[in-house]
Coordinates of C-alpha atoms in Angstrom, one line a residue:
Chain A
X800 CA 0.0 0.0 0.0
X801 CA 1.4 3.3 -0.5
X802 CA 2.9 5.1 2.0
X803 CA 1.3 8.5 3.5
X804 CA 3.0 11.7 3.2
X805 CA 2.4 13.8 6.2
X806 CA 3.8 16.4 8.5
X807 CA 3.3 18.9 11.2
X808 CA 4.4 22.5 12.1
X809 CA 4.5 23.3 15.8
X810 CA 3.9 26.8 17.2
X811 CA 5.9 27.6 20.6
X812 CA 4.5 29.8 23.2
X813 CA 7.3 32.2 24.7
X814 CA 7.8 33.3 28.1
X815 CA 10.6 35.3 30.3
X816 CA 10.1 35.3 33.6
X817 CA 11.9 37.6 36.1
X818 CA 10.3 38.7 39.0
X819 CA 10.8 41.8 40.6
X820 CA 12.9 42.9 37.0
X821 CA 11.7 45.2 33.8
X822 CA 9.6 42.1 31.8
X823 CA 10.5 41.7 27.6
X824 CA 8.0 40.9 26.0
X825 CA 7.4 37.9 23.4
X826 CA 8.4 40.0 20.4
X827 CA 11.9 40.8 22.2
X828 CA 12.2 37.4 23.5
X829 CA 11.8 35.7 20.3
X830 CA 14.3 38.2 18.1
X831 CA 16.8 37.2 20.3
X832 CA 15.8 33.6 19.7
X833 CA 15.9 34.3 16.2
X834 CA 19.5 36.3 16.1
X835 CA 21.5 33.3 15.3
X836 CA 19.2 32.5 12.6
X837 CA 18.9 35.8 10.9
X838 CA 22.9 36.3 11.4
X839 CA 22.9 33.0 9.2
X840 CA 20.2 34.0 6.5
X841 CA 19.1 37.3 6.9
X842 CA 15.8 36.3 7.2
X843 CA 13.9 34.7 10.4
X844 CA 12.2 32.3 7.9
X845 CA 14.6 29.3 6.5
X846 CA 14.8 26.1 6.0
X847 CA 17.3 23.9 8.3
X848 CA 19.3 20.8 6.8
X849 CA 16.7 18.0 8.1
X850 CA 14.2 19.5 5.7
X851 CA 12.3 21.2 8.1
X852 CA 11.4 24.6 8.2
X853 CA 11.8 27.3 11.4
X854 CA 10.5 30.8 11.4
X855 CA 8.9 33.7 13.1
X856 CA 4.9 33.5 12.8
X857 CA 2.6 35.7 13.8
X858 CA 2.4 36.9 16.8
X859 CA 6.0 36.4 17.6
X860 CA 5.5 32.6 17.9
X861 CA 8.8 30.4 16.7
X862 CA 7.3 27.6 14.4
X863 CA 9.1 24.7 13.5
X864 CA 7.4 22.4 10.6
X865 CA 8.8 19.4 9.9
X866 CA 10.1 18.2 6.7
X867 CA 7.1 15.8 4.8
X868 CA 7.7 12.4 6.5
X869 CA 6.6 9.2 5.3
X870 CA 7.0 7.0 8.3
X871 CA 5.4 7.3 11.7
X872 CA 8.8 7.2 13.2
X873 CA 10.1 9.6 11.3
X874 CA 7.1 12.2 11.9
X875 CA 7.6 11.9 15.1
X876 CA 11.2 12.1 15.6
X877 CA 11.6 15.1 13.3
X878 CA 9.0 16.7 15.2
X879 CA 10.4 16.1 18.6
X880 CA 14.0 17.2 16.5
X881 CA 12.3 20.6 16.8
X882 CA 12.5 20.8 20.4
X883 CA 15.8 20.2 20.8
X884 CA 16.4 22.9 18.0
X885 CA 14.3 25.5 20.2
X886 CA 16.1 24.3 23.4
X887 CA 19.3 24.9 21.5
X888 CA 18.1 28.7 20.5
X889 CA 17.2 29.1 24.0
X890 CA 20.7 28.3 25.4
X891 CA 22.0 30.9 23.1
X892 CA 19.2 33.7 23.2
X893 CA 19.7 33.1 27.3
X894 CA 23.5 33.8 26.7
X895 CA 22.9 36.5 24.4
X896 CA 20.6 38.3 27.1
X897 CA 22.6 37.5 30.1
X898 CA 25.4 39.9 28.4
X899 CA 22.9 42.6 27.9
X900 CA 21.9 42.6 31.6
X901 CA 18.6 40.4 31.2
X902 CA 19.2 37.5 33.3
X903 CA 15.5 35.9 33.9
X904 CA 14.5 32.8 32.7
X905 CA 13.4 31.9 29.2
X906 CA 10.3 29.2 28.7
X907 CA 9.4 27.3 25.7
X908 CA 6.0 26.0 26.2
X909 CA 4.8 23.4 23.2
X910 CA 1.3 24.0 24.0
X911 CA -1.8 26.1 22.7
X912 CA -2.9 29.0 24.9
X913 CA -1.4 31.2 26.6
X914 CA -3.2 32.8 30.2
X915 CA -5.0 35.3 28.5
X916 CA -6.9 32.9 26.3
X917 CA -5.2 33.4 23.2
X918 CA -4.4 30.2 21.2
X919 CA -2.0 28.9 18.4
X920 CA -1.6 25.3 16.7
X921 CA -0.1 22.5 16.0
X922 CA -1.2 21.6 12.4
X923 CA -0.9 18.7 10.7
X924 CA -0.7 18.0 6.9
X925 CA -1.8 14.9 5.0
X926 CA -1.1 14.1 1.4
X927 CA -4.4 12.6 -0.4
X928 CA -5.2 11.3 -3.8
X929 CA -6.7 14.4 -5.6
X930 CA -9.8 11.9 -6.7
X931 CA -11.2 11.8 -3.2
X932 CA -13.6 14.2 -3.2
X933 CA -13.3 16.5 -0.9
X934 CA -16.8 17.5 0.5
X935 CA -17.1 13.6 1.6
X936 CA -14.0 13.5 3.1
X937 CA -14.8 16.6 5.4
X938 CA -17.9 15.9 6.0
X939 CA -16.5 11.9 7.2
X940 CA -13.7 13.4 8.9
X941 CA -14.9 16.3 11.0
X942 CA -16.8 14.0 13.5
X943 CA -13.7 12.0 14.1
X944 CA -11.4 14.8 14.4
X945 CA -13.8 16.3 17.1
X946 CA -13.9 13.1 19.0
X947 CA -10.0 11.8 19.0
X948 CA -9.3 14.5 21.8
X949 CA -10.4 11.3 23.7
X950 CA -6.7 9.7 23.0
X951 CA -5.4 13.0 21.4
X952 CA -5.8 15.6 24.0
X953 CA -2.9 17.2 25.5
X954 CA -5.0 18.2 28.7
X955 CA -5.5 21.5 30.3
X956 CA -6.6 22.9 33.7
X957 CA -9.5 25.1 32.7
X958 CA -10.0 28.3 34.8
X959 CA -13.3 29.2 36.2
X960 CA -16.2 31.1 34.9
X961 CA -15.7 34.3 35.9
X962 CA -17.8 37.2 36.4
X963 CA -21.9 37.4 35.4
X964 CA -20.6 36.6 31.7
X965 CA -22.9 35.0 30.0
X966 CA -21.6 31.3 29.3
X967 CA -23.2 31.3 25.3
X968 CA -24.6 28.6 23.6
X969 CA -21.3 27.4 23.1
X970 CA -20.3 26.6 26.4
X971 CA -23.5 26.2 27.9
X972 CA -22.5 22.3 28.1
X973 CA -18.8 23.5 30.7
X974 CA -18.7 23.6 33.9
X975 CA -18.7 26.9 35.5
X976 CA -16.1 25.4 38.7
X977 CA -12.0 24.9 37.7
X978 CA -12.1 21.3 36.1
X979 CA -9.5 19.4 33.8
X980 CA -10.1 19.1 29.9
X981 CA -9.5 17.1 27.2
X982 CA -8.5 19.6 24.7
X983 CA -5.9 22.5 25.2
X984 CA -7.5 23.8 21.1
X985 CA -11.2 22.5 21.7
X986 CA -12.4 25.7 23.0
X987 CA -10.9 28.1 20.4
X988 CA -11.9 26.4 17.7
X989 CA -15.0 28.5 15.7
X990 CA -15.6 26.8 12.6
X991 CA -15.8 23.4 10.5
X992 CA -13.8 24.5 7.6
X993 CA -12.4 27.3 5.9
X994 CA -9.6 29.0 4.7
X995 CA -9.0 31.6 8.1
X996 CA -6.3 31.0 10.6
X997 CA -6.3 33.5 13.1
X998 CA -9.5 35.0 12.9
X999 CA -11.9 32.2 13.4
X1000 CA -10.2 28.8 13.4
X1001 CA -11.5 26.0 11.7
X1002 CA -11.3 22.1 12.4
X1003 CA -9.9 21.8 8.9
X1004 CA -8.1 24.6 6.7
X1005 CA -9.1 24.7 3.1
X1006 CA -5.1 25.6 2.2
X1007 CA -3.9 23.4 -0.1
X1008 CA -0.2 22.9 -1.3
X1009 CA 0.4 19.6 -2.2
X1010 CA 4.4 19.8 -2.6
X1011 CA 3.3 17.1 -5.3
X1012 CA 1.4 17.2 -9.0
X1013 CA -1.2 19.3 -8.1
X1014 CA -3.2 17.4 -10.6
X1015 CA -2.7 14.0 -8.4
X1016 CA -2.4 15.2 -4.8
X1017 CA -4.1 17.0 -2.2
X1018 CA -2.8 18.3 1.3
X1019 CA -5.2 18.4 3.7
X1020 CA -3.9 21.0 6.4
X1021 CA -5.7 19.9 9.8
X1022 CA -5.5 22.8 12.4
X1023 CA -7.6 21.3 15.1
X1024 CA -5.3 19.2 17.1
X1025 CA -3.5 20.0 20.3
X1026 CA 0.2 20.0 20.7
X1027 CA 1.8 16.7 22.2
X1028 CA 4.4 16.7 24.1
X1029 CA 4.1 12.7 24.1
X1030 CA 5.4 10.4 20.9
X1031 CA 3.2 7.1 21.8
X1032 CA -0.1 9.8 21.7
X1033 CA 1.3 11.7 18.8
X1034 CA 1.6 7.7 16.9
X1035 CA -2.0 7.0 17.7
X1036 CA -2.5 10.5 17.2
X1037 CA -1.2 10.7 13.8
X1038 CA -2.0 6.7 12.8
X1039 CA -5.3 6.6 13.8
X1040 CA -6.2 9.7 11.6
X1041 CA -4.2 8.1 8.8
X1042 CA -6.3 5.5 9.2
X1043 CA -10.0 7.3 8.6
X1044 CA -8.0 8.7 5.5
X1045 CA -7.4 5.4 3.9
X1046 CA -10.6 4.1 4.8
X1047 CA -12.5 7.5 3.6
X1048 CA -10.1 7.2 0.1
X1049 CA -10.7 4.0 0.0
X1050 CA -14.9 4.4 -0.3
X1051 CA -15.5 2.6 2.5
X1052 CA -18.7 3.1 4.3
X1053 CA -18.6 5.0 7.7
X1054 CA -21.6 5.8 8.1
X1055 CA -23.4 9.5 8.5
X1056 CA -22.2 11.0 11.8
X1057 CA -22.0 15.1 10.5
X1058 CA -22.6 16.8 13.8
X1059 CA -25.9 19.4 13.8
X1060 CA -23.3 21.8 15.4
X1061 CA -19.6 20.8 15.3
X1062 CA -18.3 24.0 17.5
X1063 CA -20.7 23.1 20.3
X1064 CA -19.9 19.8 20.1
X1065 CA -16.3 19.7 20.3
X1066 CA -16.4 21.7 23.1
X1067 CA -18.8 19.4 24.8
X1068 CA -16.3 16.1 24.2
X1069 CA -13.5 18.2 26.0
X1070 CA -15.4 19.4 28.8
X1071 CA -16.8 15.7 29.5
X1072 CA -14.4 13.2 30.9
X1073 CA -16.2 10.6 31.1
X1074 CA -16.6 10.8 27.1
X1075 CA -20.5 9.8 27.2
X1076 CA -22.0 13.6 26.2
X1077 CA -24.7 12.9 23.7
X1078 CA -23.9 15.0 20.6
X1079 CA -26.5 16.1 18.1
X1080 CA -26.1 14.5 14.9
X1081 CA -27.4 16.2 12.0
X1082 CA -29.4 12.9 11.2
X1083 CA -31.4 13.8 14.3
X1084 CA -29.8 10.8 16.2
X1085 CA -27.2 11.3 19.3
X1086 CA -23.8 9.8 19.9
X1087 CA -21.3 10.4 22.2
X1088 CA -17.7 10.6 21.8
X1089 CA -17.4 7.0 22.9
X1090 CA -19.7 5.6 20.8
X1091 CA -18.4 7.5 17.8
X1092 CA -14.6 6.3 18.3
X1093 CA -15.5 2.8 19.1
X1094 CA -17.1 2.8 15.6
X1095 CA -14.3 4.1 14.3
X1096 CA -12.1 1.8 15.8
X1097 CA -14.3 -1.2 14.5
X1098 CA -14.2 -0.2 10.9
X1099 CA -10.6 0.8 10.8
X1100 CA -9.6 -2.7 12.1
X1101 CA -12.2 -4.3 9.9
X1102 CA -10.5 -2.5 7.4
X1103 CA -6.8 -3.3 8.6
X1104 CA -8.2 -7.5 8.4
X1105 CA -9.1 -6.7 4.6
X1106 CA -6.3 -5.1 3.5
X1107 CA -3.5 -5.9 5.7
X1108 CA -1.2 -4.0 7.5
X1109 CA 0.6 -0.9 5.5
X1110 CA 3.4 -0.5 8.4
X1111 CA 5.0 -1.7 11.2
X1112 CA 3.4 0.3 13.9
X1113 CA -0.6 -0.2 13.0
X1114 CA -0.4 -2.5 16.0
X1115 CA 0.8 -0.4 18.4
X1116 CA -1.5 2.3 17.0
X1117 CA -4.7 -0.1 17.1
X1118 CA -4.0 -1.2 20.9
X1119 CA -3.0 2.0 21.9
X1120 CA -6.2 3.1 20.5
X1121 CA -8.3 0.6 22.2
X1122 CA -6.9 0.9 25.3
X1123 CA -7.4 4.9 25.6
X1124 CA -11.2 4.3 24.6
X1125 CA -11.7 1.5 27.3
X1126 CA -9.7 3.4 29.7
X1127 CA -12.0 6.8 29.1
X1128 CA -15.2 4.0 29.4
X1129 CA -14.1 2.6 32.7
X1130 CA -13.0 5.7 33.8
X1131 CA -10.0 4.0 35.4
X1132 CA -6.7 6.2 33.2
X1133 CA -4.5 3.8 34.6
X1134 CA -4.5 1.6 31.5
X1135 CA -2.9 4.8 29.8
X1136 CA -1.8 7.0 31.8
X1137 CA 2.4 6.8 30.6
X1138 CA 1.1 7.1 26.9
X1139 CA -1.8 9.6 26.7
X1140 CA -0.6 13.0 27.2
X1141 CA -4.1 13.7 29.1
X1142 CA -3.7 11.1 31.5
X1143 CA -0.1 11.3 32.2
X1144 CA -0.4 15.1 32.9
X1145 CA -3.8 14.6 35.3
X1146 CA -2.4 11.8 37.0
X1147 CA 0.4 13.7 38.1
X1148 CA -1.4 16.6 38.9
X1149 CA -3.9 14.8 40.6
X1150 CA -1.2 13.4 43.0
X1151 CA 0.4 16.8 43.4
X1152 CA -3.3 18.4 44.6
X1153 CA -3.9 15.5 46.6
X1154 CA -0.5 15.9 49.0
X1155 CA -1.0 19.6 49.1
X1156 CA -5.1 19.3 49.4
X1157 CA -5.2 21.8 46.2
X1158 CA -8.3 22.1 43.8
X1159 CA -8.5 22.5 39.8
X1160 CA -8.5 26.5 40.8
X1161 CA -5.1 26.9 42.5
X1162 CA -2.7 28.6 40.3
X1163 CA 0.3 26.1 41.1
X1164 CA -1.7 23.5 39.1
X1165 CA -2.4 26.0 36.8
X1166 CA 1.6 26.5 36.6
X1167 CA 2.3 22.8 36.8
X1168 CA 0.0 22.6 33.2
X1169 CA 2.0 25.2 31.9
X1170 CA 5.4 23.1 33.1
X1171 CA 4.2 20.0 31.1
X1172 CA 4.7 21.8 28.0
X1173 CA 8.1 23.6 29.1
X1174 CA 10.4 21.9 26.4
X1175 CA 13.3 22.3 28.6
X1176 CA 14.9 18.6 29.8
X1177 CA 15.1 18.4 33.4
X1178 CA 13.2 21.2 34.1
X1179 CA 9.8 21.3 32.0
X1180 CA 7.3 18.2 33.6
X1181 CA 7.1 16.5 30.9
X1182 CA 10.5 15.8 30.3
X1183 CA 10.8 15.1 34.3
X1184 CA 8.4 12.4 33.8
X1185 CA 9.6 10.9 30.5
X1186 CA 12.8 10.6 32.2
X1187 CA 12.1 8.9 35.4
X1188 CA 9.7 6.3 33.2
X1189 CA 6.3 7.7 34.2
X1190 CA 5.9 8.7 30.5
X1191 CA 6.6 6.1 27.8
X1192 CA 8.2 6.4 24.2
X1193 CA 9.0 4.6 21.1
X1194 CA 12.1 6.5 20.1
X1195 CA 15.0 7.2 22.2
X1196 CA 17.7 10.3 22.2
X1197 CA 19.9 9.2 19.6
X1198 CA 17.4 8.5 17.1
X1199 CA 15.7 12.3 17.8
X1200 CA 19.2 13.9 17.7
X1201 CA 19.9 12.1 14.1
X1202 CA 16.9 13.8 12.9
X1203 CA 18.3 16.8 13.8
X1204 CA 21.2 16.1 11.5
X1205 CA 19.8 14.2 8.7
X1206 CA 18.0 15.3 5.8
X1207 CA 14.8 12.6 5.8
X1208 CA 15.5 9.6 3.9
X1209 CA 13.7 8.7 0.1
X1210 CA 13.6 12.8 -0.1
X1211 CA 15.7 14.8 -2.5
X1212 CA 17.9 17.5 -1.2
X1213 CA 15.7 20.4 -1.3
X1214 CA 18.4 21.8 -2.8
X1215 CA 21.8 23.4 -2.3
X1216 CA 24.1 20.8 -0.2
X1217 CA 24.0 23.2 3.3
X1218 CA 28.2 22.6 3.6
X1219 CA 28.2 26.7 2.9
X1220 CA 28.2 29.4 5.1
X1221 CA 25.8 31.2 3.3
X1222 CA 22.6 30.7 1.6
X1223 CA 23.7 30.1 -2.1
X1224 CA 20.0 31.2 -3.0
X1225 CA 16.8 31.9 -0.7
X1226 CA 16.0 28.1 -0.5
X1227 CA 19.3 27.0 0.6
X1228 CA 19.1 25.1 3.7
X1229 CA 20.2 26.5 7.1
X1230 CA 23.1 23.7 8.4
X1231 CA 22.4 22.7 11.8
X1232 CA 23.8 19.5 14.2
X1233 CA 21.8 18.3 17.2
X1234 CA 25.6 18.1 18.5
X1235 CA 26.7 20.5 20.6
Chain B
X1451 CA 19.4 14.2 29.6
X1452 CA 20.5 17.6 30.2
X1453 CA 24.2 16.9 28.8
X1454 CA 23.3 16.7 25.9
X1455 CA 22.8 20.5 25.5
X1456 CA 24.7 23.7 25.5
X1457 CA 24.4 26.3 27.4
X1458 CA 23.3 27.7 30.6
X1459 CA 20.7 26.2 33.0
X1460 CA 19.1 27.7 36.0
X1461 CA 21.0 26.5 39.4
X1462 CA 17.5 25.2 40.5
X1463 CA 17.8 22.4 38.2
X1464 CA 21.5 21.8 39.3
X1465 CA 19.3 20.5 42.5
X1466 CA 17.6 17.7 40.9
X1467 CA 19.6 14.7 40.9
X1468 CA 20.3 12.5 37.6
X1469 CA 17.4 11.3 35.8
X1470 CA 17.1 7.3 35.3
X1471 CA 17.6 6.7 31.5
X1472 CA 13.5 6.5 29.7
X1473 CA 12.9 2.8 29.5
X1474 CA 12.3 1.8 26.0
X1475 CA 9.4 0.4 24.5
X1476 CA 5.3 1.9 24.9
X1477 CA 4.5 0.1 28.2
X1478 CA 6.3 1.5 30.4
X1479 CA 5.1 1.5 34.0
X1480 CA 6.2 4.2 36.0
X1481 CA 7.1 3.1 39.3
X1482 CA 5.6 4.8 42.3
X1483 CA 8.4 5.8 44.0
X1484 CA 9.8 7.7 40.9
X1485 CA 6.9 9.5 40.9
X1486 CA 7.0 10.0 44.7
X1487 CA 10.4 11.5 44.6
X1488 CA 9.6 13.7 41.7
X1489 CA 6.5 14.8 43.6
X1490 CA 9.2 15.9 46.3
X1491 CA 11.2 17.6 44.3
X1492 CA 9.1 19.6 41.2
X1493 CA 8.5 22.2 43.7
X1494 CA 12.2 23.0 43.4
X1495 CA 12.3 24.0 39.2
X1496 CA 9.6 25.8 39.6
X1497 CA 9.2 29.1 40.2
X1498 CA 7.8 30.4 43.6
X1499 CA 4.9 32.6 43.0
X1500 CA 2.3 30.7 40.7
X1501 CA -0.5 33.0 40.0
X1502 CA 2.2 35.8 39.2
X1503 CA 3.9 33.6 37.0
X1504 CA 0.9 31.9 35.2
X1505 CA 0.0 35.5 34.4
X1506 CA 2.8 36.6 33.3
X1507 CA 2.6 33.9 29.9
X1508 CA 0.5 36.5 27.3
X1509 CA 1.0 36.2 24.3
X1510 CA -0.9 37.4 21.4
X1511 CA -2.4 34.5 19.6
X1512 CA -1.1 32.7 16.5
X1513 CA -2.5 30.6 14.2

């Protein structure tokens, strides 16, 4: 079977902290990020010599896309690559400031909102036949995409309601108390699709640059999806939705599940742990986020038994699947809870509130959310936990810090050779070594 | 972990002791006192006023 071509670009949050001193803000932080960068190309847009991409987006957040993978392995290791590229600018930015008398600390945090309730994404790119058309495909996909937070999330402590404000239609389904989500993205996501970005986000972006004979191929650009910090949820993350593409290009029959209102609805799957919210299909029937992903399981593993496996992880992407959708059912995380970056976060914050009798509303948990996504090793939760075991992975060190080196295999050069100093043209890719 | 990186690190990290290596494989079980001990001791990278810090992280949004 052929193989998929995907990828994913990765916007950071930045944040100095210095208490008592003059604060920089994001746009001063991140040009001093960005120095070495612009000293090398004049430009805080280039492309690095893995393939991948790194730049300045809007709002002053560094992205980092990854070169078009073709393997799950690969996906995921160049993404994770990315981290320690942004450690790496961090290290220098922090030395670069520390000589200009700004001596706070730097954060890096790969998650998607900051405390004010702003948001930015991690957005993932799939490479279809053009011949799939594409109002089936949306209207299949969009009521998996809004369920998979149930495996997918990255988790988030949600603040309370404050104030009289009216809670909308919207989020007339939350809770008004501090409660843990599903979904970092859920809540600022306005719209099914269309071609905006900042304005009013959409599950799925109508952008569409294949890379590829435009003729033949379609990228779908998928901007609902919360950054992981994990690589066994970004696998199931990433396979399972591979998965409902093959099955969707394939014709196979899934059914009619278009939601009667997709931005109510994904709110309500992230705001319900328990995953059993009745959603309002258009049909006039109800499903909940359980019932929708168990279906979705079924077929894809039907459809894995008719065609046979097209890589080496489908397994471990089926099981892990499984096991995140009976854990959610039983409500007993512990099935999951070193491989879903939802449960691995609320089972150590959960312990942390329970020794220092803390609710969802104290701002240390609130912190400790934040800390998760600080890409920082040995200081940033996450990393603390991967390290001492209590989160799991496929990949190890070396194999990230190669795919920091090495162009991706089975892809041409994008061009130039990147032994020069200099950009030979625009496109010339930035050198760069994982090796320090 | 940290080695493997230039560069300058906060000395409230130097307190942490060495990280055991990330066992391979996608079942890992954590053990419980790994994550007691790390309970004990995540107090000491972060920093000490919460809410102040937590508001402190504005940004305008992206994409």
């Amino acid at each position: 079977m052929d193989r998929r071509i995907y990828g994913v670009e990765t916007e950071f949050g930045v944040h100095y902290s210095h208490p008592g001193a003059r604060p920089l803000t994001p746009e001063e932080v991140a040009r001093y990020l960005f120095r070495p960068v612009v000293e090398w190309g004049r430009s805080s847009n280039v492309f690095v010599s893995n393939g991948s991409r790194l730049y300045l987006d809007v709002g002053s957040h560094p992205e980092y896309a990854t070169a078009e993978c073709s393997t799950l392995d690969e996906l995921v290791a160049v993404d994770k690559a990315g981290e320690v590229m942004m450690q790496q600018l961090i290290d220098q930015a922090t030395e670069r400031m520390a000589a200009d008398g700004f001596t706070g600390t730097i954060y890096l945090y790969k998650n998607n909102a900051d405390s004010a309730g702003n948001s930015y994404g991690s957005h993932e790119n799939y490479l279809l036949n053009r011949r799939t058309e594409f109002r089936r495909l949306s209207e299949a996909l969009i009521p998996f995409l809004i369920t998979r937070q149930l495996y997918a999330g990255a988790g988030k402590v949600v603040a309370p309601r404050t104030g009289d404000t009216d809670p909308g239609t919207l989020d007339r389904d939350r809770p008004d108390g501090a409660h843990f989500a599903f979904s970092q993205r859920a809540d600022h996501v306005m719209e099914g699709i269309s071609s905006a970005t900042t304005r009013s986000r959409p599950i799925i972006n109508t952008r569409d640059e294949p890379h590829a004979d435009a003729a033949e191929y379609r990228r779908l650009h998928v901007i609902v999806g919360d950054s992981n910090m994990s690589e066994t949820t970004q696998l199931v993350r990433f396979g399972a939705t591979d998965l409902m593409l093959r099955m969707i290009e394939a014709g196979t029959p899934l059914g009619d599940h278009q939601l009667e209102n997709p931005i109510l609805a994904i709110r309500q799957v992230s705001h319900d742990l328990t995953g059993t919210a009745e959603l309002s299909l258009r049909s006039g029937q109800r499903r909940s986020a359980l019932q929708l992903q168990r279906h979705y399981l079924e077929q894809a593993t039907a459809f894995v038994e008719r065609h046979g496996a097209h890589h080496d992880r489908l397994d471990a992407v089926l099981d892990l699947w499984e096991r995140a959708l009976d854990a959610v059912e039983r409500q007993d995380p512990a099935g999951i809870d070193t491989e879903i970056d939802w449960a691995i976060k609320q089972r150590f914050l959960t312990r942390y509130a329970d020794r220092h009798g803390l609710d969802w509303d104290s701002a240390r948990l609130a912190q400790l959310d934040l800390s998760y996504h600080d890409i920082t090793p040995g200081r940033g939760l996450f990393t603390l936990l991967q390290s001492r075991g209590a989160a799991a992975r496929f990949l190890d060190d070396d194999t990230v810090r190669q795919a920091v080196d090495t162009p991706r295999p089975r892809r041409a050069p994008h061009c130039g050779d990147g032994s020069s100093r200099r950009p030979a043209s625009p496109g010339s890719p930035m050198p760069w070594t994982g090796r320090t | 972990m940290s080695q493997q990186y230039s560069g300058s690190r906060s000395e409230r990290e130097e307190d942490l002791p060495e990280p055991a290596p990330a066992p391979a494989g996608g079942s890992a079980q954590a053990g419980t006192t790994d994550l007691d001990s790390l309970l004990d001791e995540i107090d000491s990278v972060l920093e000490t006023n919460a809410e102040e810090f937590v508001k402190g992280f504005v940004q305008k949004g992206g994409q």
